[in-house]
CSV table of C-alpha atoms in Angstrom, one decimal:
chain,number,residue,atom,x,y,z
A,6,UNK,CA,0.0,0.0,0.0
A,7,UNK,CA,1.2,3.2,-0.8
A,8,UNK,CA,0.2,7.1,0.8
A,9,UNK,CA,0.5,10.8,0.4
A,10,UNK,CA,3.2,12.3,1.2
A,11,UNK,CA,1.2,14.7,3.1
A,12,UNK,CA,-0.6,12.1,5.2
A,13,UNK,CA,2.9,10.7,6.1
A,14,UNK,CA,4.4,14.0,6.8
A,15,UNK,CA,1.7,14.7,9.4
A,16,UNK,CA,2.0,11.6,11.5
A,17,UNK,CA,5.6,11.9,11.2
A,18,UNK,CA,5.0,14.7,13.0
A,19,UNK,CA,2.7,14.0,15.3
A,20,UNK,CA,4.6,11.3,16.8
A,21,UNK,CA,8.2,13.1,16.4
A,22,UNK,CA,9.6,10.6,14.0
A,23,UNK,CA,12.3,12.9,13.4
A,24,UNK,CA,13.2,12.9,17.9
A,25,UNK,CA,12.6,8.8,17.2
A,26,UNK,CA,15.1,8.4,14.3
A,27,UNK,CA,17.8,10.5,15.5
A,28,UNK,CA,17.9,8.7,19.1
A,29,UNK,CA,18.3,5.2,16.9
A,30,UNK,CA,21.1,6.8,14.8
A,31,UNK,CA,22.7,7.7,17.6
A,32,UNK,CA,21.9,4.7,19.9
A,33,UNK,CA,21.4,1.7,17.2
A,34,UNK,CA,19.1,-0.7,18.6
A,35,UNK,CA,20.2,-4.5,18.0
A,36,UNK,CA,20.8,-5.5,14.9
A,37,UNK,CA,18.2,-7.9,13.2
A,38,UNK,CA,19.3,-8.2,9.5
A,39,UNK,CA,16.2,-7.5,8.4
A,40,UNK,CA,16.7,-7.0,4.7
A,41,UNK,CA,19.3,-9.8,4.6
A,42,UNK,CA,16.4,-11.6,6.1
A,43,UNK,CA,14.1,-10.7,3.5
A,44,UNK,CA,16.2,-11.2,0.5
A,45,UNK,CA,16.4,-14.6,1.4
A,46,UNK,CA,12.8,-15.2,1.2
A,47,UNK,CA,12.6,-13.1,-2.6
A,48,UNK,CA,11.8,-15.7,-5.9
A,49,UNK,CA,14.3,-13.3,-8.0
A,50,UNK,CA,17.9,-15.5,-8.2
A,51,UNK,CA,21.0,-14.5,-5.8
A,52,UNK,CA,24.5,-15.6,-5.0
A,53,UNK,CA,25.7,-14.4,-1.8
A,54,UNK,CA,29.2,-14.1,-0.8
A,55,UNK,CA,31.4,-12.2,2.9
A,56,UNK,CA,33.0,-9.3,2.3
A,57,UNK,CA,35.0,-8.2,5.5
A,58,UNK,CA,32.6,-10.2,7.7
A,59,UNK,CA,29.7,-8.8,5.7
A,60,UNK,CA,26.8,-9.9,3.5
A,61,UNK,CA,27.5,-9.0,-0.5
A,62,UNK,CA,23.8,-10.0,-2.0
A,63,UNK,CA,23.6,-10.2,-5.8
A,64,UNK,CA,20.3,-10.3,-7.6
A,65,UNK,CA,19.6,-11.4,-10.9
A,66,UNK,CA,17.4,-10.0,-13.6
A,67,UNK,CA,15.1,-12.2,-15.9
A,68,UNK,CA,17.5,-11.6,-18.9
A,69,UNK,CA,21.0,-11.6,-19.2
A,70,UNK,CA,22.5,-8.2,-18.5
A,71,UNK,CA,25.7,-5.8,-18.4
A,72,UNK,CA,24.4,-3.3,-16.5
A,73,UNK,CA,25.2,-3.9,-12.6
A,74,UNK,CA,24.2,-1.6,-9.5
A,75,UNK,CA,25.7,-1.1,-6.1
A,76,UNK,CA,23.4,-0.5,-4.0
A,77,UNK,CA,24.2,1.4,-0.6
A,78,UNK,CA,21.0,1.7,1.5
A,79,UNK,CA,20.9,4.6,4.0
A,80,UNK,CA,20.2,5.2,7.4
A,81,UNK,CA,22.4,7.9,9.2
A,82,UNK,CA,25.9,5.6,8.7
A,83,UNK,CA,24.1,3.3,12.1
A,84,UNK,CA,20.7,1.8,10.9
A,85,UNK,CA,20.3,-1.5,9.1
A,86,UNK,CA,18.8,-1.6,5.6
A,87,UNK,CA,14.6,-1.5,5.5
A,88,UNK,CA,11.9,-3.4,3.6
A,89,UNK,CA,11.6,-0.6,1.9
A,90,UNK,CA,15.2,-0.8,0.4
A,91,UNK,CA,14.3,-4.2,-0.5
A,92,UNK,CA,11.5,-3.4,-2.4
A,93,UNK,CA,13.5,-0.8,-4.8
A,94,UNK,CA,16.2,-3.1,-5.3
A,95,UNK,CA,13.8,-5.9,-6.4
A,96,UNK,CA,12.0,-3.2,-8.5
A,97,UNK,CA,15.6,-2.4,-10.0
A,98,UNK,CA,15.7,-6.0,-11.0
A,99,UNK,CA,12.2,-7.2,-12.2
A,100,UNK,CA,11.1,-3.8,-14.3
A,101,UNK,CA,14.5,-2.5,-15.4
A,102,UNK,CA,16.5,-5.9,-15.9
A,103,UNK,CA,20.0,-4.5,-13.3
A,104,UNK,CA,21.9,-6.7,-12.1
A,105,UNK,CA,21.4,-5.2,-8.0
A,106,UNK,CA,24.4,-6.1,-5.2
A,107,UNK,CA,23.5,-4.8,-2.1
A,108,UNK,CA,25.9,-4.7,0.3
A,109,UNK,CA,25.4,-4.5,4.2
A,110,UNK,CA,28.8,-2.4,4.6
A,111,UNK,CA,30.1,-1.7,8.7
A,112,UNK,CA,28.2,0.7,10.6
A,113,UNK,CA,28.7,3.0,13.6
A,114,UNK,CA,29.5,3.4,16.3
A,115,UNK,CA,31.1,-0.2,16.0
A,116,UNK,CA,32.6,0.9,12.7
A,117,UNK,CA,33.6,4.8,11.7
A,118,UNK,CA,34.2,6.0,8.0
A,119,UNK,CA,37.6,4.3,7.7
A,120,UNK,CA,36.8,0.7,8.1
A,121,UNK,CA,33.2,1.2,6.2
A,122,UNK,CA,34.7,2.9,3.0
A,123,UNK,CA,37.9,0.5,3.0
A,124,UNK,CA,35.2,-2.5,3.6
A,125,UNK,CA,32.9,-0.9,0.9
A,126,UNK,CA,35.7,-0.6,-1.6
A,127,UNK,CA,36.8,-4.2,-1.3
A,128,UNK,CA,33.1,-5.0,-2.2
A,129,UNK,CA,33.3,-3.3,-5.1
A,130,UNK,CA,36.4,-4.3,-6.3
A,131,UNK,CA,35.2,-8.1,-5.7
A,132,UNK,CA,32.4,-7.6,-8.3
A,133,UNK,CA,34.6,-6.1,-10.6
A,134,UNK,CA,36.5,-9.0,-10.6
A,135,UNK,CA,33.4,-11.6,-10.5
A,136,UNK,CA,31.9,-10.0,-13.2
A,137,UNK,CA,34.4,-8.2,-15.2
A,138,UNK,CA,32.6,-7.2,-18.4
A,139,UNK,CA,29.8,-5.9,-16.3
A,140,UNK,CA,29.0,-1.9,-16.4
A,141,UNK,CA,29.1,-0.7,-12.8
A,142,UNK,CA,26.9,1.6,-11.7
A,143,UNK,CA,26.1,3.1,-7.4
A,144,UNK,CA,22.7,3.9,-5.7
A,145,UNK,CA,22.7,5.6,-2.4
A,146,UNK,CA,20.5,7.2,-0.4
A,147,UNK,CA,20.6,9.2,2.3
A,148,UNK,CA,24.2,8.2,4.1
A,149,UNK,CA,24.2,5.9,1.6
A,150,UNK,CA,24.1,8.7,-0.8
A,151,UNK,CA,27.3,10.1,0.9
A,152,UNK,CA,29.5,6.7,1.0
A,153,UNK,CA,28.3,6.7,-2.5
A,154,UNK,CA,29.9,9.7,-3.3
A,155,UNK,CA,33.1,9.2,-1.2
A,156,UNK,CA,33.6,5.4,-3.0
A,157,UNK,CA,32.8,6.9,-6.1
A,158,UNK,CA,35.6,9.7,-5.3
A,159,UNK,CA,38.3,6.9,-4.1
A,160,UNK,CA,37.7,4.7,-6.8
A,161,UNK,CA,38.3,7.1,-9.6
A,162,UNK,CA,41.7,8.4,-7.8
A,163,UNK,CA,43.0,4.8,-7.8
A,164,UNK,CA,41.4,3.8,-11.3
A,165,UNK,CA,40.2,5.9,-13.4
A,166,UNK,CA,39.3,4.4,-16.6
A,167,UNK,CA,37.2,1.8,-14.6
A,168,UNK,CA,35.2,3.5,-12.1
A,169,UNK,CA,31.5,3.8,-11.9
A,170,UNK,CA,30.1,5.3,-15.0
A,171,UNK,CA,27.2,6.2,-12.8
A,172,UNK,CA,25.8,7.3,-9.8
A,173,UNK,CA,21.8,7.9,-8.5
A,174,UNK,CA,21.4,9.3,-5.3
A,175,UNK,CA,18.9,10.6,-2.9
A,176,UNK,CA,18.7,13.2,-0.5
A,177,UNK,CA,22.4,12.1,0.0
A,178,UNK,CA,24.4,13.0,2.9
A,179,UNK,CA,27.5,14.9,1.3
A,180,UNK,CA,28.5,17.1,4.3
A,181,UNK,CA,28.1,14.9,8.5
A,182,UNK,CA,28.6,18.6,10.2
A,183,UNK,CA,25.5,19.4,8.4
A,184,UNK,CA,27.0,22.9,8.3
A,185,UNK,CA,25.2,24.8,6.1
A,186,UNK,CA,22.8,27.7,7.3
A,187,UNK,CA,20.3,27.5,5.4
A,188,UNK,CA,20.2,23.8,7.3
A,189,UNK,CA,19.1,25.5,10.1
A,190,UNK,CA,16.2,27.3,8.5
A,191,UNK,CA,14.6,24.1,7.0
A,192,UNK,CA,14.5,22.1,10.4
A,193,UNK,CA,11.2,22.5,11.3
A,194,UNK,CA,9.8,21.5,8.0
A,195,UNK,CA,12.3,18.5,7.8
A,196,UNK,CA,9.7,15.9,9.5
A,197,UNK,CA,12.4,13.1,9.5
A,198,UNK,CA,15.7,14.4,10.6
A,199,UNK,CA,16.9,16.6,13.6
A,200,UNK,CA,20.0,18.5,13.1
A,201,UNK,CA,21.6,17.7,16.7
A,202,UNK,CA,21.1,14.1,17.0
A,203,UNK,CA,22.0,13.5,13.6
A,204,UNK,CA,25.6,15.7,14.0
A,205,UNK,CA,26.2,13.3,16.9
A,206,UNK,CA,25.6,10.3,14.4
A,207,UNK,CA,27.8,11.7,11.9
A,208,UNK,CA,30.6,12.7,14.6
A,209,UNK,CA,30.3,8.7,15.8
A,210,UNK,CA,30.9,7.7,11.7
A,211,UNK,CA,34.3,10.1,11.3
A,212,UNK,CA,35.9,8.7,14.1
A,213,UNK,CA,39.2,9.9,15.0
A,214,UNK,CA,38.8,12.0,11.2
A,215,UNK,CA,37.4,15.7,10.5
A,216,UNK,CA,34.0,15.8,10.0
A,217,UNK,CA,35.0,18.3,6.5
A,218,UNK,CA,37.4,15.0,5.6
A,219,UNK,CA,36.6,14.1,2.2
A,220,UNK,CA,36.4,10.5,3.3
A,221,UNK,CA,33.3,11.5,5.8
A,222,UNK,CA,32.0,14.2,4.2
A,223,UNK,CA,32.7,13.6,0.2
A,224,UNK,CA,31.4,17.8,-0.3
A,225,UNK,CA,34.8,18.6,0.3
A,226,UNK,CA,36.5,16.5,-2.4
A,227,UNK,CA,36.8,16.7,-5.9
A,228,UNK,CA,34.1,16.5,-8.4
A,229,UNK,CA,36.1,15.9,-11.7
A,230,UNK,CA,35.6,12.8,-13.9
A,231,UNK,CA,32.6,11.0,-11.9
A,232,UNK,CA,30.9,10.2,-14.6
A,233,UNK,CA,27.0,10.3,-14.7
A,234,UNK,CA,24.8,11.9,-11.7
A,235,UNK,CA,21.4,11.9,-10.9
A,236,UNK,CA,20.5,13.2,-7.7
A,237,UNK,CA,17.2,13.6,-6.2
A,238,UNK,CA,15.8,15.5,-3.0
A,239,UNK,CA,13.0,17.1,-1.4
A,240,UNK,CA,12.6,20.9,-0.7
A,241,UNK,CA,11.6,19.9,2.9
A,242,UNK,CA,14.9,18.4,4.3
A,243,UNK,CA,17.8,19.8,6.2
A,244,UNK,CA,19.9,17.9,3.3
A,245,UNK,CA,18.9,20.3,0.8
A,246,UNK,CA,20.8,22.7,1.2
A,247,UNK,CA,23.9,20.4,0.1
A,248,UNK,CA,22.8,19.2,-2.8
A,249,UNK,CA,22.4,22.7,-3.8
A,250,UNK,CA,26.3,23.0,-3.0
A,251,UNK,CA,26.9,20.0,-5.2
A,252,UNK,CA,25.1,21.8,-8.0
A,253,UNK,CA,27.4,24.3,-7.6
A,254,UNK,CA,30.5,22.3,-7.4
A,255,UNK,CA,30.1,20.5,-10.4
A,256,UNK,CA,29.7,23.6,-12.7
A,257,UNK,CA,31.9,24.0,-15.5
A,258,UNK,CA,34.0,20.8,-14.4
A,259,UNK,CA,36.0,17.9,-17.1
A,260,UNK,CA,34.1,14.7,-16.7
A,261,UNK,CA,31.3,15.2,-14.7
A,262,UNK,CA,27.4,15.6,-15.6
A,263,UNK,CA,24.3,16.3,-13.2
A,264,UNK,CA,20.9,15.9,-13.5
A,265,UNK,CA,19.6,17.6,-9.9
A,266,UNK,CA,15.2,16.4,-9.9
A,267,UNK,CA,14.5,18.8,-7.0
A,268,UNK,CA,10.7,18.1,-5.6
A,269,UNK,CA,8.7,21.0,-3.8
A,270,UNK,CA,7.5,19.9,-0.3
A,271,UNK,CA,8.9,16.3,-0.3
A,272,UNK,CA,10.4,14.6,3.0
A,273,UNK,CA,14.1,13.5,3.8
A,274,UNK,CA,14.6,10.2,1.8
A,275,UNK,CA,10.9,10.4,-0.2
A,276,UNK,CA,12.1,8.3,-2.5
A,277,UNK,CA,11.9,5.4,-0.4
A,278,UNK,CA,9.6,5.5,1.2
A,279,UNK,CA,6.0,3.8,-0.2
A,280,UNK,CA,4.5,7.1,-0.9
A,281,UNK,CA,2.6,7.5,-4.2
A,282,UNK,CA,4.5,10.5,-5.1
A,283,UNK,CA,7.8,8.2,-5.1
A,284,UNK,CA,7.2,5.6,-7.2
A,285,UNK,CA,7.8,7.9,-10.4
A,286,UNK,CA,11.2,8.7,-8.9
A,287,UNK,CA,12.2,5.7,-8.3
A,288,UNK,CA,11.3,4.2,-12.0
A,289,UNK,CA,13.0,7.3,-12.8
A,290,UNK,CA,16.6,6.0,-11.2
A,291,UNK,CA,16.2,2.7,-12.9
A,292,UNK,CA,15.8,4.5,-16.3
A,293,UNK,CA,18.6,6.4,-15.8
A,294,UNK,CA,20.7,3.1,-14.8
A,295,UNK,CA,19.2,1.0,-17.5
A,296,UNK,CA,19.4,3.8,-20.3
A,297,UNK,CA,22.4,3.5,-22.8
């Protein structure tokens, strides 16, 4: 079943989803491999293989295919992967015929940025070398919108000529200090996220590193030769504001495209969530993967 967008907004506010959430992120609760769980219940065909201790799911399309997506899942760099990311990934698979690996990289606080990026990397570079004709492509949301970026980053300063030709992401999470003001103006419409609890999640993900370290927060690295963007977000998140600096970044730069789909009045993360406004979004990621 899907809703509005507006229904969801108001009981995320009446019961302070945003005061919930944050509190998780900051304090996970225990772990239940939920998705992992789920995926192994799906009729669509899988291999799975450990990556640094972790689960590296691959799901396989109807017809033979080239075209192969990453797929980070977000949830503040501390929360497992939802249903809901199961259902996009299985949508990825059935109506646009990707080849989807989702992988359940480290989180915080028992992991920070450096052990979840190298661990993500050596993910990646598996695939590569399990299917090395394939296309590569990344999808992140929210924090998995920011390792998206930062892997994407590191992979192209170590290989260029075979990095990710592509990357969809939305309402990623390019900047953990969350430090720009016009943040602080869209708080109260943002009904999912609360500035000071999230900080404190993305202050447990750096570490012993700077929250402006590239390697946390990919906004301050380098935006040359990335290939393909799409990036989506809502008007209605404290987010926002960055992908607006992103916009800016990659203006007039060698190697780099970006189509920005902002959406007036959506929520943190609309995309996936099972709103009726977000199917149309997400259809529109798996065009842009599956498109020549």
């Amino acid at each position: 079943m899907r809703y509005s967008a507006k229904f969801i907004k108001r009981v995320f506010k009446v019961i302070q989803m945003k005061k919930l959430v944050g509190i998780a992120m900051v304090a996970p609760p225990k772990r239940r491999n939920i998705n992992i769980r789920q995926l192994e219940n799906s009729d669509i065909p899988q291999k799975r293989r450990q990556i640094s201790g972790r689960e590296l799911i691959t799901l396989f399309p109807p017809h033979v295919t080239k075209k192969h997506v990453l797929y980070l899942h977000g949830g503040g760099y501390a929360l497992e992967a939802s249903p809901f990311h199961k259902q996009i990934q299985e949508r990825f698979v059935s109506r646009f015929n990707l080849k989807v690996s989702y992988f359940d990289y480290p989180l915080a606080p028992e992991s920070t940025a450096v052990q979840t990026l190298a661990a993500t990397k050596a993910a990646f570079y598996h695939l590569r070398y399990l299917y090395p004709d394939d296309e590569f492509y990344i999808f992140g949301d929210s924090a998995g919108g920011g390792l998206s970026m930062s892997l994407a980053q590191h992979l192209r300063d170590e290989d260029a000529l075979r990095r990710p030709q592509k990357l969809a992401l939305a309402s990623p999470w390019l900047d953990v200090s969350v430090s720009d003001p016009r943040s602080e103006e869209l708080e109260e419409k943002d009904v999912l996220l609360e500035k000071d609890l999230l900080t404190q999640a993305g202050a447990a993900y750096a570490g012993n590193l700077a929250v402006d370290d590239p390697l946390v927060s990919p906004i301050y690295g380098t935006f040359q030769d990335l290939g393909e963007l799409l990036v989506i977000s809502g008007t209605d998140e404290i987010l926002y504001p960055d992908v607006l600096r992103l916009k800016e970044k990659v203006a007039n730069i060698t190697g780099t495209t970006l189509s920005l789909i902002i959406v007036p009045d959506m929520m943190h993360d609309f995309v996936v969530y099972p709103l009726r406004e977000s199917l149309p979004y997400i259809d529109e990621m798996g065009e842009f993967f599956a498109a020549d």
